[in-house]
mmCIF file of C-alpha atoms in Angstrom:
data_model
loop_
_atom_site.group_PDB
_atom_site.id
_atom_site.type_symbol
_atom_site.label_atom_id
_atom_site.label_comp_id
_atom_site.label_asym_id
_atom_site.label_seq_id
_atom_site.Cartn_x
_atom_site.Cartn_y
_atom_site.Cartn_z
ATOM 1 C CA MET A 1417 -5.865 -26.095 10.516
ATOM 2 C CA PRO A 1418 -3.330 -23.676 11.755
ATOM 3 C CA ALA A 1419 -0.199 -25.893 11.512
ATOM 4 C CA ALA A 1420 -1.349 -26.585 7.506
ATOM 5 C CA ARG A 1421 -2.276 -23.364 7.181
ATOM 6 C CA GLU A 1422 1.144 -21.919 8.275
ATOM 7 C CA SER A 1423 3.072 -24.834 6.333
ATOM 8 C CA LEU A 1424 1.103 -23.717 3.083
ATOM 9 C CA LEU A 1425 2.206 -19.875 4.004
ATOM 10 C CA ASP A 1426 5.780 -20.859 4.641
ATOM 11 C CA ALA A 1427 5.811 -22.963 1.465
ATOM 12 C CA ALA A 1428 4.203 -19.971 -1.124
ATOM 13 C CA TYR A 1429 6.946 -17.604 0.608
ATOM 14 C CA THR A 1430 9.915 -20.337 0.066
ATOM 15 C CA ALA A 1431 8.634 -20.603 -3.650
ATOM 16 C CA LEU A 1432 8.466 -16.788 -4.152
ATOM 17 C CA THR A 1433 12.107 -16.718 -3.107
ATOM 18 C CA THR A 1434 13.153 -18.464 -6.286
ATOM 19 C CA ARG A 1435 10.654 -17.550 -9.244
ATOM 20 C CA ALA A 1436 7.877 -15.208 -9.751
ATOM 21 C CA TRP A 1437 4.353 -15.665 -8.439
ATOM 22 C CA GLY A 1438 2.886 -16.262 -11.558
ATOM 23 C CA ALA A 1439 5.097 -19.286 -12.232
ATOM 24 C CA ILE A 1440 4.103 -20.936 -8.690
ATOM 25 C CA ARG A 1441 1.535 -23.441 -8.825
ATOM 26 C CA MET A 1442 -0.894 -23.890 -6.125
ATOM 27 C CA ALA A 1443 0.024 -28.115 -6.445
ATOM 28 C CA GLU A 1444 3.377 -27.390 -5.858
ATOM 29 C CA VAL A 1445 3.107 -25.266 -3.008
ATOM 30 C CA ALA A 1446 0.539 -27.949 -1.416
ATOM 31 C CA ALA A 1447 3.076 -30.652 -1.866
ATOM 32 C CA ALA A 1448 6.155 -28.724 -0.428
ATOM 33 C CA ALA A 1449 3.466 -28.253 2.566
ATOM 34 C CA GLY A 1450 2.919 -31.866 2.954
ATOM 35 C CA VAL A 1451 -0.860 -31.370 2.383
ATOM 36 C CA SER A 1452 -3.416 -32.353 -0.076
ATOM 37 C CA ARG A 1453 -4.331 -29.797 -2.964
ATOM 38 C CA GLN A 1454 -7.716 -29.921 -1.358
ATOM 39 C CA THR A 1455 -6.683 -28.866 1.943
ATOM 40 C CA LEU A 1456 -4.948 -25.635 0.431
ATOM 41 C CA TYR A 1457 -7.864 -24.793 -1.259
ATOM 42 C CA ASN A 1458 -10.125 -25.260 1.892
ATOM 43 C CA GLU A 1459 -7.696 -22.609 3.259
ATOM 44 C CA PHE A 1460 -7.406 -20.129 1.366
ATOM 45 C CA GLY A 1461 -10.149 -20.390 -1.738
ATOM 46 C CA SER A 1462 -7.719 -19.779 -4.773
ATOM 47 C CA LYS A 1463 -4.196 -18.380 -5.630
ATOM 48 C CA GLU A 1464 -5.489 -15.075 -4.832
ATOM 49 C CA GLY A 1465 -6.679 -15.722 -1.430
ATOM 50 C CA LEU A 1466 -3.074 -17.259 -0.671
ATOM 51 C CA ALA A 1467 -1.420 -14.321 -1.864
ATOM 52 C CA ARG A 1468 -3.390 -12.260 0.388
ATOM 53 C CA ALA A 1469 -2.928 -14.241 3.375
ATOM 54 C CA LEU A 1470 0.714 -14.228 2.596
ATOM 55 C CA VAL A 1471 0.939 -10.409 2.376
ATOM 56 C CA ARG A 1472 -1.051 -9.798 5.291
ATOM 57 C CA ARG A 1473 1.047 -12.500 7.477
ATOM 58 C CA GLU A 1474 4.407 -10.603 6.571
ATOM 59 C CA THR A 1475 2.986 -7.149 7.092
ATOM 60 C CA ASP A 1476 1.507 -8.112 10.469
ATOM 61 C CA ASN A 1477 4.943 -9.924 11.429
ATOM 62 C CA TYR A 1478 6.828 -6.551 10.271
ATOM 63 C CA LEU A 1479 4.587 -4.332 12.719
ATOM 64 C CA ALA A 1480 4.979 -6.971 15.345
ATOM 65 C CA GLY A 1481 8.712 -6.285 14.594
ATOM 66 C CA VAL A 1482 8.290 -2.324 15.257
ATOM 67 C CA ALA A 1483 6.396 -3.226 18.427
ATOM 68 C CA ARG A 1484 9.646 -5.092 19.621
ATOM 69 C CA ALA A 1485 12.482 -2.995 18.619
ATOM 70 C CA LEU A 1486 10.202 0.030 20.668
ATOM 71 C CA THR A 1487 9.932 -1.937 23.963
ATOM 72 C CA ARG A 1488 12.455 -1.058 26.717
ATOM 73 C CA ASP A 1489 13.423 -4.760 26.779
ATOM 74 C CA GLY A 1490 14.647 -4.424 23.095
ATOM 75 C CA ARG A 1491 17.152 -1.367 23.841
ATOM 76 C CA THR A 1492 20.677 -1.349 23.890
ATOM 77 C CA ALA A 1493 22.919 -1.422 27.104
ATOM 78 C CA ALA A 1494 24.395 2.001 25.907
ATOM 79 C CA GLU A 1495 21.066 3.535 25.042
ATOM 80 C CA PRO A 1496 19.387 5.782 27.700
ATOM 81 C CA PRO A 1497 16.274 4.891 29.541
ATOM 82 C CA GLY A 1498 14.172 7.700 28.407
ATOM 83 C CA ASP A 1499 15.945 8.200 25.017
ATOM 84 C CA ALA A 1500 12.568 8.338 22.812
ATOM 85 C CA ALA A 1501 14.394 9.205 19.485
ATOM 86 C CA GLY A 1502 16.968 6.169 20.104
ATOM 87 C CA ARG A 1503 13.711 3.586 20.533
ATOM 88 C CA VAL A 1504 12.047 4.971 17.191
ATOM 89 C CA ALA A 1505 15.482 5.030 15.468
ATOM 90 C CA ALA A 1506 15.386 1.371 16.377
ATOM 91 C CA ALA A 1507 12.075 0.596 15.021
ATOM 92 C CA ALA A 1508 13.088 2.773 11.860
ATOM 93 C CA ALA A 1509 16.268 0.511 11.353
ATOM 94 C CA TRP A 1510 14.304 -2.954 11.531
ATOM 95 C CA THR A 1511 12.014 -1.544 9.004
ATOM 96 C CA LEU A 1512 15.002 -0.662 6.715
ATOM 97 C CA ARG A 1513 16.151 -4.406 7.560
ATOM 98 C CA THR A 1514 12.814 -5.689 6.653
ATOM 99 C CA ALA A 1515 12.106 -4.090 3.695
ATOM 100 C CA ARG A 1516 15.506 -4.976 2.248
ATOM 101 C CA ALA A 1517 15.054 -8.597 3.039
ATOM 102 C CA ASN A 1518 11.443 -9.329 2.797
ATOM 103 C CA PRO A 1519 10.129 -8.236 -1.015
ATOM 104 C CA LEU A 1520 6.179 -8.271 0.228
ATOM 105 C CA VAL A 1521 6.933 -6.261 3.067
ATOM 106 C CA ARG A 1522 8.825 -3.890 0.816
ATOM 107 C CA ALA A 1523 6.037 -3.816 -1.743
ATOM 108 C CA ALA A 1524 3.698 -2.959 0.739
ATOM 109 C CA LEU A 1525 5.044 0.127 2.246
ATOM 110 C CA THR A 1526 6.127 1.570 -1.031
ATOM 111 C CA GLY A 1527 3.081 0.244 -2.901
ATOM 112 C CA CYS A 1528 5.445 -0.677 -5.638
ATOM 113 C CA TRP A 1529 4.753 -4.435 -6.396
ATOM 114 C CA SER A 1530 6.937 -5.657 -9.152
ATOM 115 C CA ASP A 1531 6.122 -8.349 -11.501
ATOM 116 C CA ARG A 1532 7.693 -11.383 -9.474
ATOM 117 C CA LEU A 1533 5.043 -10.720 -6.831
ATOM 118 C CA PRO A 1534 1.751 -11.380 -6.143
ATOM 119 C CA THR A 1535 -0.509 -8.208 -6.428
ATOM 120 C CA PRO A 1536 -3.671 -9.304 -4.603
ATOM 121 C CA HIS A 1537 -6.523 -7.041 -4.582
ATOM 122 C CA GLY A 1538 -7.166 -4.775 -1.793
ATOM 123 C CA ALA A 1539 -11.051 -5.321 -1.680
ATOM 124 C CA ALA A 1540 -12.665 -6.151 1.252
ATOM 125 C CA GLY A 1541 -14.298 -9.613 1.624
ATOM 126 C CA PRO A 1542 -13.333 -12.928 0.579
ATOM 127 C CA ALA A 1543 -11.724 -14.079 -3.217
ATOM 128 C CA PRO A 1544 -14.351 -15.956 -5.051
ATOM 129 C CA VAL A 1545 -14.157 -19.797 -4.572
ATOM 130 C CA PRO A 1546 -13.406 -22.063 -7.331
ATOM 131 C CA ALA A 1547 -14.796 -25.547 -7.489
ATOM 132 C CA ALA A 1548 -12.878 -28.156 -5.978
ATOM 133 C CA ARG A 1549 -10.534 -30.473 -8.076
ATOM 134 C CA THR A 1550 -11.654 -33.398 -6.788
ATOM 135 C CA GLY A 1551 -15.488 -32.596 -7.391
ATOM 136 C CA GLY A 1552 -18.025 -30.481 -5.337
ATOM 137 C CA PRO A 1553 -17.724 -27.216 -3.397
ATOM 138 C CA VAL A 1554 -14.611 -26.123 -1.606
ATOM 139 C CA ARG A 1555 -14.889 -25.148 2.069
ATOM 140 C CA HIS A 1556 -13.054 -21.886 2.077
ATOM 141 C CA THR A 1557 -11.915 -21.028 5.986
ATOM 142 C CA ALA A 1558 -12.247 -17.307 6.434
ATOM 143 C CA GLY A 1559 -9.157 -15.772 8.271
ATOM 144 C CA ALA A 1560 -6.733 -12.936 8.617
ATOM 145 C CA GLY A 1561 -6.024 -12.504 5.150
ATOM 146 C CA ASP A 1562 -9.762 -11.675 4.092
ATOM 147 C CA GLY A 1563 -10.712 -7.712 3.856
ATOM 148 C CA PRO A 1564 -8.835 -5.072 3.210
ATOM 149 C CA LEU A 1565 -4.870 -5.208 2.886
ATOM 150 C CA PRO A 1566 -2.733 -2.443 4.608
ATOM 151 C CA GLY A 1567 -0.880 -0.192 2.043
ATOM 152 C CA PRO A 1568 1.441 2.483 2.736
ATOM 153 C CA ALA A 1569 -0.561 4.525 4.312
ATOM 154 C CA GLU A 1570 -1.699 1.726 6.730
ATOM 155 C CA LEU A 1571 1.821 0.804 7.643
ATOM 156 C CA VAL A 1572 3.025 4.176 8.421
ATOM 157 C CA GLY A 1573 -0.227 4.693 10.502
ATOM 158 C CA GLY A 1574 0.589 1.624 12.171
ATOM 159 C CA PHE A 1575 4.169 2.501 12.843
ATOM 160 C CA CYS A 1576 3.283 5.746 14.194
ATOM 161 C CA ALA A 1577 0.610 4.606 16.552
ATOM 162 C CA GLN A 1578 2.960 1.655 18.118
ATOM 163 C CA ALA A 1579 5.337 4.838 18.869
ATOM 164 C CA VAL A 1580 3.398 6.921 20.335
ATOM 165 C CA ALA A 1581 1.928 3.803 22.541
ATOM 166 C CA ALA A 1582 5.350 2.790 23.624
ATOM 167 C CA LEU A 1583 6.162 6.333 24.416
ATOM 168 C CA GLU A 1584 3.417 8.437 25.521
ATOM 169 C CA ALA A 1585 3.753 6.869 29.867
ATOM 170 C CA ASP A 1586 6.906 8.920 29.776
ATOM 171 C CA TRP A 1587 5.677 12.289 28.369
ATOM 172 C CA PRO A 1588 3.447 15.055 30.300
ATOM 173 C CA ALA A 1589 0.010 15.418 28.858
ATOM 174 C CA GLU A 1590 0.334 19.166 27.164
ATOM 175 C CA GLU A 1591 3.269 17.163 24.963
ATOM 176 C CA LEU A 1592 1.621 14.289 23.896
ATOM 177 C CA PRO A 1593 0.464 16.302 20.555
ATOM 178 C CA ALA A 1594 4.055 17.210 19.946
ATOM 179 C CA LEU A 1595 5.062 13.598 20.189
ATOM 180 C CA GLY A 1596 2.655 12.345 18.039
ATOM 181 C CA THR A 1597 3.852 14.408 15.202
ATOM 182 C CA ALA A 1598 7.389 13.545 15.819
ATOM 183 C CA CYS A 1599 6.170 10.072 15.844
ATOM 184 C CA GLU A 1600 4.468 10.651 12.225
ATOM 185 C CA THR A 1601 7.320 12.711 11.099
ATOM 186 C CA ALA A 1602 10.055 9.870 11.965
ATOM 187 C CA ALA A 1603 7.471 7.207 10.298
ATOM 188 C CA ARG A 1604 6.979 9.352 7.025
ATOM 189 C CA LEU A 1605 10.921 9.890 6.858
ATOM 190 C CA THR A 1606 11.668 6.093 7.766
ATOM 191 C CA LEU A 1607 9.473 5.267 4.492
ATOM 192 C CA SER A 1608 11.122 7.857 2.354
ATOM 193 C CA CYS A 1609 14.545 6.155 3.433
ATOM 194 C CA VAL A 1610 12.722 2.529 2.117
ATOM 195 C CA LEU A 1611 11.668 4.267 -1.188
ATOM 196 C CA ALA A 1612 15.332 6.017 -1.685
ATOM 197 C CA PRO A 1613 17.613 4.163 0.152
ATOM 198 C CA ALA A 1614 21.097 5.972 1.361
ATOM 199 C CA GLY A 1615 24.594 5.205 0.765
ATOM 200 C CA PRO A 1616 26.606 3.934 -2.270
ATOM 201 C CA ALA A 1617 24.765 1.990 -4.921
ATOM 202 C CA ALA A 1618 25.763 -1.411 -5.414
ATOM 203 C CA PRO A 1619 28.070 -2.631 -8.015
ATOM 204 C CA PRO A 1620 26.748 -3.460 -11.450
ATOM 205 C CA GLY A 1621 26.146 -6.892 -11.697
ATOM 206 C CA PRO A 1622 24.017 -9.760 -12.757
ATOM 207 C CA SER A 1623 20.328 -9.325 -11.470
ATOM 208 C CA ALA A 1624 19.221 -11.033 -8.369
ATOM 209 C CA GLY A 1625 16.363 -11.913 -6.356
ATOM 210 C CA PRO A 1626 15.286 -10.520 -3.209
ATOM 211 C CA GLU A 1627 18.084 -9.769 -0.774
ATOM 212 C CA ALA A 1628 18.823 -12.618 1.307
ATOM 213 C CA ALA A 1629 15.517 -13.320 2.190
ATOM 214 C CA PRO A 1630 14.361 -14.194 5.510
ATOM 215 C CA GLY A 1631 12.728 -17.438 6.512
ATOM 216 C CA PRO A 1632 9.048 -17.643 5.725
ATOM 217 C CA GLY A 1633 6.802 -15.904 8.322
ATOM 218 C CA ARG A 1634 9.371 -13.461 9.902
ATOM 219 C CA ALA A 1635 11.896 -11.134 8.964
ATOM 220 C CA ALA A 1636 15.620 -11.469 9.215
ATOM 221 C CA GLU A 1637 17.605 -9.773 11.525
ATOM 222 C CA THR A 1638 20.650 -9.694 9.573
ATOM 223 C CA THR A 1639 20.651 -9.179 5.607
ATOM 224 C CA GLY A 1640 23.635 -10.033 3.571
ATOM 225 C CA GLY A 1641 25.137 -10.429 -0.019
ATOM 226 C CA ALA A 1642 23.275 -8.157 -2.723
ATOM 227 C CA VAL A 1643 23.541 -4.934 -0.528
ATOM 228 C CA PRO A 1644 27.379 -3.638 0.873
ATOM 229 C CA GLN A 1645 27.778 -3.829 4.067
ATOM 230 C CA ARG A 1646 28.652 0.031 4.102
ATOM 231 C CA ARG A 1647 25.320 1.017 2.435
ATOM 232 C CA ARG A 1648 23.308 -0.558 5.111
ATOM 233 C CA GLU A 1649 25.489 0.931 7.607
ATOM 234 C CA ALA A 1650 24.819 4.355 5.662
ATOM 235 C CA GLU A 1651 21.245 3.750 5.332
ATOM 236 C CA THR A 1652 20.882 2.913 9.101
ATOM 237 C CA GLU A 1653 22.894 6.018 10.274
ATOM 238 C CA THR A 1654 21.011 8.220 7.805
ATOM 239 C CA VAL A 1655 17.570 7.234 9.359
ATOM 240 C CA SER A 1656 18.554 7.567 12.645
ATOM 241 C CA ARG A 1657 19.751 11.104 11.985
ATOM 242 C CA LEU A 1658 16.531 12.031 10.667
ATOM 243 C CA VAL A 1659 14.822 10.539 13.567
ATOM 244 C CA ARG A 1660 16.402 12.055 16.087
ATOM 245 C CA GLY A 1661 15.988 15.337 14.033
ATOM 246 C CA ALA A 1662 12.692 14.691 14.191
ATOM 247 C CA PHE A 1663 12.887 14.355 17.993
ATOM 248 C CA ALA A 1664 15.064 16.987 18.824
ATOM 249 C CA ARG A 1665 12.195 19.657 18.279
ATOM 250 C CA LEU A 1666 10.214 18.329 20.981
ATOM 251 C CA PRO A 1667 10.321 20.922 24.430
ATOM 252 C CA GLY A 1668 11.465 17.922 26.767
ATOM 253 C CA GLU A 1669 14.408 16.821 23.883
ATOM 254 C CA GLN A 1670 15.428 20.125 23.862
ATOM 255 C CA ARG A 1671 15.452 21.186 27.779
ATOM 256 C CA ARG A 1672 17.549 18.010 28.534
ATOM 257 C CA PRO A 1673 21.253 17.284 27.633
ATOM 258 C CA ALA A 1674 22.252 14.407 25.403
ATOM 259 C CA GLY A 1675 21.783 10.875 27.310
ATOM 260 C CA ALA A 1676 19.526 12.441 30.025
ATOM 261 C CA PRO A 1677 16.188 10.413 31.098
ATOM 262 C CA GLY A 1678 13.408 11.926 29.052
ATOM 263 C CA PRO A 1679 10.659 13.655 30.875
ATOM 264 C CA HIS A 1680 7.961 11.840 32.817
ATOM 265 C CA ARG A 1681 4.339 12.490 33.758
ATOM 266 C CA GLY A 1682 4.010 14.631 36.452
ATOM 267 C CA GLY A 1683 6.933 16.987 35.996
ATOM 268 C CA LEU A 1684 9.715 14.402 37.317
ATOM 269 C CA GLY A 1685 13.257 15.126 35.910
ATOM 270 C CA ARG A 1686 12.466 18.555 34.856
#
């Protein structure tokens, strides 16, 4: 039941934006999704299974956003077609925005899970399936939430792999190893900015929940409220500068003037 599954994940994410995971009951998630509790257990098997599926969906959506940011169609009008560093910087900026807005993505990127969040086990295989509350066994539906969950290493690796895949067609074969190194460096620098954001600290005030948490199942393009605009801009500028520094060491980047198209296979434009 794909529709019911998505509705349940949406309901679980929405509940998580207002209170800790430990305080959320399966019955209320089912009610908010408009399905029976039996349907919830049929889909996920347990609260642990629901948590795993929710984390999986949010991290998958994060990586899909990285891919979109890297595409040529997603670049700004001022960005030159061959600006590899600019495209990776856009993916880095997306990462910072998503980590600010989505507590599950931030936890998966950093490995730091607060008491408010679910801490699903990373071991492969489905979670134990309890007996149905209405009697009889639960028919747990295996899905994307089963199996090992991505952590910092897997997400950094996914960022790097997608960056290389998006850019390698524009680079001569002999420079691909250097491109891979630049993409890996950029991915790690991006993670360092998630762990230790740049810019002025937010003014002291009462504790608040996750900043402008995005709608369930997607990361917000914009965030607001808790982090001042100037801090967000400083973080984006810092990660862009770091990413461009990683790419400045590439032979092709050093040989071309700023704003000129990047190198292409077969030596065009060189």
